[in-house]
Short mmCIF file of C-alpha atoms in Angstrom, two decimals:
data_model
loop_
_atom_site.label_atom_id
_atom_site.label_comp_id
_atom_site.label_asym_id
_atom_site.label_seq_id
_atom_site.Cartn_x
_atom_site.Cartn_y
_atom_site.Cartn_z
CA UNK U 128 112.41 95.98 90.33
CA UNK U 129 109.07 94.51 91.41
CA UNK U 130 110.81 92.05 93.72
CA UNK U 131 112.81 94.92 95.16
CA UNK U 132 109.66 97.04 95.72
CA UNK U 133 107.84 94.13 97.38
CA UNK U 134 110.87 93.58 99.65
CA UNK U 135 110.70 97.14 100.95
CA UNK U 136 107.01 96.77 101.74
CA UNK U 137 107.27 93.34 103.39
CA UNK U 138 110.45 94.54 105.12
CA UNK U 139 108.34 96.92 107.19
CA UNK U 140 106.86 93.97 109.10
CA UNK U 141 109.80 92.53 111.08
CA UNK U 142 110.78 96.00 112.26
CA UNK U 143 107.29 97.30 112.93
CA UNK U 144 107.07 94.35 115.34
CA UNK U 145 109.24 96.35 117.78
CA UNK U 146 107.84 99.88 117.41
CA UNK U 147 105.54 99.58 120.41
CA UNK U 148 108.28 97.94 122.47
CA UNK U 149 111.22 100.23 121.67
CA UNK U 150 113.19 100.90 124.87
CA UNK U 151 112.95 104.71 124.76
CA UNK U 152 110.83 107.36 123.07
CA UNK U 153 113.84 108.42 120.99
CA UNK U 154 114.39 104.88 119.70
CA UNK U 155 110.69 104.58 118.97
CA UNK U 156 110.64 107.81 116.93
CA UNK U 157 113.74 106.66 115.01
CA UNK U 158 112.25 103.24 114.27
CA UNK U 159 108.98 104.79 113.11
CA UNK U 160 110.93 107.05 110.74
CA UNK U 161 112.85 104.08 109.43
CA UNK U 162 109.76 101.98 108.77
CA UNK U 163 108.19 105.00 107.06
CA UNK U 164 111.29 105.23 104.85
CA UNK U 165 110.83 101.58 103.84
CA UNK U 166 107.30 102.38 102.69
CA UNK U 167 108.72 105.30 100.71
CA UNK U 168 111.36 103.07 99.11
CA UNK U 169 108.67 100.62 98.06
CA UNK U 170 106.71 103.44 96.44
CA UNK U 171 109.73 104.84 94.53
CA UNK U 172 110.43 101.37 93.19
CA UNK U 173 106.82 100.60 92.25
CA UNK U 174 106.77 103.88 90.32
CA UNK U 175 110.02 102.89 88.56
CA UNK U 176 108.60 99.47 87.64
CA UNK U 177 105.43 101.10 86.29
CA UNK U 178 107.48 103.02 83.71
CA UNK U 179 107.82 99.67 81.92
CA UNK U 180 104.05 99.57 81.42
CA UNK U 181 102.76 97.40 84.27
CA UNK U 182 100.04 98.82 86.55
CA UNK U 183 100.44 99.22 90.30
CA UNK U 184 97.40 97.05 90.83
CA UNK U 185 98.94 94.20 88.82
CA UNK U 186 102.11 94.38 90.92
CA UNK U 187 100.08 94.20 94.14
CA UNK U 188 98.09 91.25 92.88
CA UNK U 189 101.21 89.38 91.76
CA UNK U 190 102.69 89.77 95.25
CA UNK U 191 99.49 88.75 97.03
CA UNK U 192 99.08 85.74 94.73
CA UNK U 193 102.65 84.67 95.54
CA UNK U 194 103.65 84.94 91.87
CA UNK U 195 106.31 87.54 92.58
CA UNK U 196 108.73 87.23 95.46
CA UNK U 197 110.39 89.48 98.00
CA UNK U 198 113.79 89.19 99.66
CA UNK U 199 114.04 86.03 101.77
CA UNK U 200 115.70 87.89 104.62
CA UNK U 201 112.31 89.20 105.76
CA UNK U 202 111.11 85.69 106.46
CA UNK U 203 113.23 85.53 109.60
CA UNK U 204 111.67 86.63 112.91
CA UNK U 205 112.78 89.56 115.08
CA UNK U 206 112.99 87.92 118.50
CA UNK U 207 114.63 90.66 120.57
CA UNK U 208 115.25 94.41 120.50
CA UNK U 209 118.85 93.68 119.51
CA UNK U 210 117.49 92.23 116.25
CA UNK U 211 116.52 95.76 115.24
CA UNK U 212 120.18 96.69 115.67
CA UNK U 213 121.38 93.64 113.75
CA UNK U 214 118.94 94.31 110.91
CA UNK U 215 120.16 97.89 110.60
CA UNK U 216 123.83 96.96 110.70
CA UNK U 217 123.87 93.69 108.73
CA UNK U 218 120.69 93.56 106.63
CA UNK U 219 120.70 97.23 105.65
CA UNK U 220 124.49 97.06 105.35
CA UNK U 221 124.21 94.18 102.89
CA UNK U 222 121.42 96.02 101.08
CA UNK U 223 123.68 99.07 100.69
CA UNK U 224 126.50 96.96 99.22
CA UNK U 225 123.96 95.48 96.79
CA UNK U 226 122.29 98.77 95.99
CA UNK U 227 125.11 101.30 95.60
CA UNK U 228 126.13 99.81 92.20
CA UNK U 229 122.45 99.96 91.12
CA UNK U 230 122.60 103.77 91.36
CA UNK U 231 124.61 103.58 88.12
CA UNK U 232 122.67 100.80 86.41
CA UNK U 233 121.53 101.14 82.81
CA UNK U 234 117.81 101.82 83.45
CA UNK U 235 117.29 105.47 84.37
CA UNK U 236 114.09 105.27 86.46
CA UNK U 237 115.56 102.43 88.56
CA UNK U 238 118.90 104.22 88.96
CA UNK U 239 117.19 107.45 90.06
CA UNK U 240 115.07 105.62 92.63
CA UNK U 241 118.19 103.88 93.93
CA UNK U 242 120.08 107.14 94.43
CA UNK U 243 117.33 108.42 96.69
CA UNK U 244 117.10 105.08 98.52
CA UNK U 245 120.84 104.78 99.13
CA UNK U 246 120.97 108.24 100.70
CA UNK U 247 118.29 107.19 103.16
CA UNK U 248 119.69 103.71 103.85
CA UNK U 249 122.85 105.04 105.41
CA UNK U 250 120.78 106.45 108.31
CA UNK U 251 119.24 102.98 108.67
CA UNK U 252 122.58 101.27 108.93
CA UNK U 253 124.02 103.75 111.39
CA UNK U 254 121.02 103.64 113.72
CA UNK U 255 121.32 99.82 113.80
CA UNK U 256 125.02 100.00 114.50
CA UNK U 257 124.38 102.47 117.32
CA UNK U 258 121.80 100.17 118.90
CA UNK U 259 124.30 97.28 118.89
CA UNK U 260 127.13 99.45 120.19
CA UNK U 261 124.98 100.68 123.07
CA UNK U 262 123.94 97.12 123.95
CA UNK U 263 127.42 95.66 123.65
CA UNK U 264 128.77 98.33 126.01
CA UNK U 265 125.93 97.87 128.49
CA UNK U 266 125.30 95.08 130.99
CA UNK U 267 126.53 91.50 130.29
CA UNK U 268 122.93 90.49 129.57
CA UNK U 269 122.57 93.31 127.02
CA UNK U 270 125.82 92.34 125.38
CA UNK U 271 124.71 88.71 125.20
CA UNK U 272 121.48 89.84 123.56
CA UNK U 273 123.44 91.79 120.94
CA UNK U 274 125.72 88.80 120.29
CA UNK U 275 122.73 86.47 119.94
CA UNK U 276 121.18 88.79 117.34
CA UNK U 277 124.41 88.94 115.34
CA UNK U 278 124.72 85.13 115.55
CA UNK U 279 121.25 84.71 114.05
CA UNK U 280 121.43 87.44 111.36
CA UNK U 281 124.97 86.90 110.03
CA UNK U 282 124.36 83.99 107.66
CA UNK U 283 120.94 85.16 106.41
CA UNK U 284 122.61 88.51 105.62
CA UNK U 285 125.36 86.75 103.63
CA UNK U 286 122.62 84.86 101.79
CA UNK U 287 121.07 88.20 100.71
CA UNK U 288 123.67 88.39 97.95
CA UNK U 289 122.03 85.36 96.36
CA UNK U 290 123.44 82.02 95.28
CA UNK U 291 127.04 81.74 94.04
CA UNK U 292 127.55 83.23 90.56
CA UNK U 293 127.91 79.75 89.10
CA UNK U 294 124.38 78.83 90.21
CA UNK U 295 122.58 82.17 89.87
CA UNK U 296 119.74 81.95 87.35
CA UNK U 297 119.33 85.59 86.33
CA UNK U 298 122.80 87.00 86.94
CA UNK U 299 124.13 86.48 83.46
CA UNK U 300 121.32 88.36 81.75
CA UNK U 301 121.24 91.12 84.37
CA UNK U 302 124.97 91.63 83.93
CA UNK U 303 124.67 91.68 80.13
CA UNK U 304 121.97 94.36 80.39
CA UNK U 305 124.10 96.26 82.88
CA UNK U 306 121.35 96.20 85.50
CA UNK U 307 123.68 94.30 87.81
CA UNK U 308 127.25 95.52 87.62
CA UNK U 309 129.03 93.12 90.00
CA UNK U 310 128.62 89.40 90.69
CA UNK U 311 126.98 88.00 93.84
CA UNK U 312 130.25 86.56 95.15
CA UNK U 313 132.20 89.75 94.62
CA UNK U 314 129.63 91.80 96.54
CA UNK U 315 129.44 89.21 99.32
CA UNK U 316 133.22 89.39 99.73
CA UNK U 317 133.06 93.20 99.82
CA UNK U 318 130.43 93.00 102.58
CA UNK U 319 132.45 90.56 104.72
CA UNK U 320 135.57 92.70 104.40
CA UNK U 321 133.60 95.74 105.57
CA UNK U 322 131.95 93.97 108.51
CA UNK U 323 135.03 92.48 110.18
CA UNK U 324 136.53 95.77 111.44
CA UNK U 325 133.04 97.07 112.29
CA UNK U 326 132.40 93.97 114.46
CA UNK U 327 135.71 94.56 116.24
CA UNK U 328 134.62 98.08 117.23
CA UNK U 329 131.33 96.66 118.49
CA UNK U 330 133.34 94.09 120.46
CA UNK U 331 131.03 91.39 119.06
CA UNK U 332 132.08 88.16 117.36
CA UNK U 333 131.10 87.17 113.84
CA UNK U 334 129.86 83.57 114.23
CA UNK U 335 132.32 82.00 111.81
CA UNK U 336 135.34 80.08 113.18
CA UNK U 337 136.79 79.89 109.65
CA UNK U 338 136.91 83.66 109.27
CA UNK U 339 140.51 84.80 108.74
CA UNK U 340 142.51 87.28 106.69
CA UNK U 341 143.92 85.90 103.48
CA UNK U 342 146.92 88.05 102.55
CA UNK U 343 147.24 86.41 99.12
CA UNK U 344 143.74 87.46 98.07
CA UNK U 345 143.63 90.67 100.10
CA UNK U 346 140.29 89.66 101.62
CA UNK U 347 138.83 87.55 104.40
CA UNK U 348 138.20 83.82 103.95
CA UNK U 349 134.77 82.95 105.35
CA UNK U 350 132.21 80.16 105.53
CA UNK U 351 129.56 80.65 102.85
CA UNK U 352 125.90 80.69 103.94
CA UNK U 353 123.80 77.55 103.60
CA UNK U 354 122.43 77.96 100.08
CA UNK U 355 120.09 74.99 100.51
CA UNK U 356 118.45 76.90 103.36
CA UNK U 357 118.26 80.03 101.19
CA UNK U 358 116.49 78.11 98.43
CA UNK U 359 114.08 76.55 100.95
CA UNK U 360 113.16 80.01 102.25
CA UNK U 361 112.79 81.33 98.69
CA UNK U 362 110.40 78.44 97.99
CA UNK U 363 108.23 79.51 100.90
CA UNK U 364 109.51 77.40 103.78
CA UNK U 365 111.22 80.00 105.94
CA UNK U 366 110.18 80.62 109.56
CA UNK U 367 107.78 83.50 108.71
CA UNK U 368 106.79 83.24 105.01
CA UNK U 369 103.14 82.43 105.68
CA UNK U 370 102.81 84.98 108.46
CA UNK U 371 104.30 87.77 106.31
CA UNK U 372 101.99 87.08 103.38
CA UNK U 373 98.93 86.68 105.60
CA UNK U 374 99.69 90.00 107.24
CA UNK U 375 100.17 91.73 103.86
CA UNK U 376 96.85 90.34 102.57
CA UNK U 377 95.09 91.42 105.74
CA UNK U 378 96.55 94.94 105.51
CA UNK U 379 95.52 95.15 101.85
CA UNK U 380 91.96 94.04 102.61
CA UNK U 381 91.65 96.23 105.71
CA UNK U 382 92.71 99.23 103.65
CA UNK U 383 90.18 98.61 100.88
CA UNK U 384 87.48 100.83 102.41
CA UNK U 385 89.90 103.76 102.64
CA UNK U 386 90.82 103.44 98.96
CA UNK U 387 87.15 103.11 98.00
CA UNK U 388 86.13 106.10 100.12
CA UNK U 389 88.89 108.30 98.69
CA UNK U 390 87.98 107.29 95.13
CA UNK U 391 84.25 107.94 95.77
CA UNK U 392 85.01 111.36 97.27
CA UNK U 393 87.21 112.27 94.30
CA UNK U 394 84.49 111.14 91.86
CA UNK U 395 81.85 113.18 93.70
CA UNK U 396 84.02 116.30 93.60
CA UNK U 397 84.51 115.89 89.84
CA UNK U 398 80.73 115.86 89.15
CA UNK U 399 79.38 119.17 87.84
CA UNK U 400 77.35 121.11 90.39
CA UNK U 401 73.67 121.51 89.33
CA UNK U 402 71.99 124.66 90.59
CA UNK M 223 90.77 94.02 89.32
CA UNK M 224 90.29 97.58 90.67
CA UNK M 225 91.85 100.30 88.56
CA UNK M 226 94.83 102.33 89.72
CA UNK M 227 93.99 105.81 90.97
CA UNK M 228 95.38 108.56 88.70
CA UNK M 229 99.14 109.06 88.38
CA UNK M 230 100.59 112.43 89.43
CA UNK M 231 104.01 113.84 88.64
CA UNK M 232 105.63 115.59 91.57
CA UNK M 233 107.80 118.71 91.36
CA UNK M 234 109.65 120.07 94.38
CA UNK M 235 111.28 123.45 94.88
CA UNK M 236 114.23 122.80 97.18
CA UNK M 237 114.79 126.40 98.33
CA UNK M 238 113.70 129.93 97.57
CA UNK M 239 115.41 131.10 94.43
CA UNK M 240 115.49 127.65 92.78
CA UNK M 241 112.98 126.30 90.27
CA UNK M 242 110.67 123.36 90.95
CA UNK M 243 112.20 120.17 89.58
CA UNK M 244 110.70 116.79 88.88
CA UNK M 245 111.35 114.28 91.66
CA UNK M 246 109.05 111.36 90.83
CA UNK M 247 105.46 110.26 90.67
CA UNK M 248 102.70 108.76 92.79
CA UNK M 249 99.12 107.55 92.62
CA UNK M 250 96.31 109.44 94.38
CA UNK M 251 92.56 109.79 93.86
CA UNK M 252 92.59 113.60 93.80
CA UNK M 253 94.88 116.63 93.85
CA UNK M 254 94.61 117.30 97.58
CA UNK M 255 95.64 113.77 98.47
CA UNK M 256 98.36 113.80 95.83
CA UNK M 257 99.82 116.89 97.50
CA UNK M 258 99.73 115.37 100.99
CA UNK M 259 101.18 112.08 99.79
CA UNK M 260 103.89 113.96 97.88
CA UNK M 261 104.86 115.72 101.10
CA UNK M 262 105.17 112.40 102.94
CA UNK M 263 106.92 110.64 100.08
CA UNK M 264 109.34 113.25 98.76
CA UNK M 265 110.03 115.73 101.57
CA UNK M 266 110.57 113.60 104.69
CA UNK M 267 113.97 115.26 105.14
CA UNK M 268 113.09 118.89 104.45
CA UNK M 269 113.88 118.54 100.75
CA UNK M 270 111.49 121.31 99.77
CA UNK M 271 109.64 124.54 100.49
CA UNK M 272 107.00 124.10 97.77
CA UNK M 273 105.44 121.20 95.87
CA UNK M 274 103.53 121.02 92.57
CA UNK M 275 101.52 117.95 91.60
CA UNK M 276 100.43 117.58 87.97
CA UNK M 277 98.20 114.84 86.55
CA UNK M 278 100.59 112.74 84.45
CA UNK M 279 97.86 112.42 81.79
CA UNK M 280 97.96 116.21 81.32
CA UNK M 281 101.60 116.27 80.28
CA UNK M 282 102.31 116.42 76.56
CA UNK M 283 105.78 115.12 75.83
CA UNK M 284 107.94 115.02 72.71
CA UNK M 285 108.46 111.53 71.35
CA UNK M 286 111.83 109.97 72.17
CA UNK M 287 111.77 108.14 68.80
CA UNK M 288 111.48 111.40 66.89
CA UNK M 289 114.00 113.38 68.87
CA UNK M 290 116.53 113.67 66.04
CA UNK M 291 114.06 115.15 63.56
CA UNK M 292 112.34 117.21 66.25
CA UNK M 293 115.47 118.98 67.42
CA UNK M 294 117.14 119.10 64.02
CA UNK M 295 116.27 122.77 63.21
CA UNK M 296 118.67 123.97 65.91
CA UNK M 297 121.53 121.77 64.79
CA UNK M 298 122.88 124.00 61.99
CA UNK M 299 122.58 127.34 63.79
CA UNK M 300 125.86 127.52 65.62
CA UNK M 301 125.81 131.30 65.06
CA UNK M 302 123.39 131.49 67.99
CA UNK M 303 126.33 130.91 70.34
CA UNK M 304 128.71 133.75 71.20
CA UNK M 305 131.69 131.45 70.66
CA UNK M 306 130.84 131.40 66.91
CA UNK M 307 132.26 134.89 66.48
CA UNK M 308 135.89 135.93 66.22
CA UNK M 309 136.61 138.87 68.46
CA UNK M 310 139.43 141.09 67.17
CA UNK M 311 142.32 141.35 69.55
CA UNK M 312 142.23 144.39 71.81
CA UNK M 313 138.43 144.90 71.78
CA UNK M 314 137.44 145.25 75.46
CA UNK M 315 134.23 144.26 77.27
CA UNK M 316 132.92 142.14 74.41
#
């Protein structure tokens, strides 16, 4: 839960990168709303984690000290506006496939937070898909930009489902406790099967020459993501790990005076008034 | 390590005619900020027309471990339900 909460908070960074450069006022307002939602998701999940007895402050410190992690996907850079589309379609799409089963997981506070989050995520995915559709039906240069974004985000999105079940360290326990209800590989397959027809409508190509329908299995065969790369990013060697953490620390420190001022004001108001 | 600001439980009334229901919790230094933060956190999509924030520390709750004993007095009083009674055939409006 803590890792999930941290992911929502760090996940604001790659997208916030494009708020000031959104192509229209409408897109800018939408992106602002989306980033605000991510902050909200982080807060629902922190509150859920706190029901197990940990304080918010401890969770913050564990993230800032690098002792708790966040999803590796946010360690990839957003190089073009089309990346905002690809994140919405693929990254949020993968997150939805991961998260929908969590709405019925065994821990009530987590499940309730996930129900609220899943409702909001579907707007995120659709706005991303709309961005890509607009680009892919625009000029050749816009279409190329959309294709480039999909090329870069496809495999990191597949990696979001984690290592194969045979190598996943926590899966067995999470499944036994009914926190996780489906294996990593099963969810990854579900995601690929959903994306193929969606990519066709976009008129964009999924960057996998091995991708083809397997009638025997009733699913698509595909090239798995590079799990060695995933593990390297998890260990801190992705393109943006240091930048993301530095930015989070800076934001935390820059906000300190606001928290102190609000606390001082509240304390002053609580003091009895002497005539 | 700085301490967390107080925890508040948030209740939202979705529409006129419905009761406030619990939607979640948040941290805030005082009631006014709790209310503003609750608006931003729990009603971004017009989910409510009224919000209550209550300091979590002010809530007295029954203990989950003692729920069997606590609710036991009601268990053997099925006669409180209308379905307990046999209505003779032909008696209208009962």
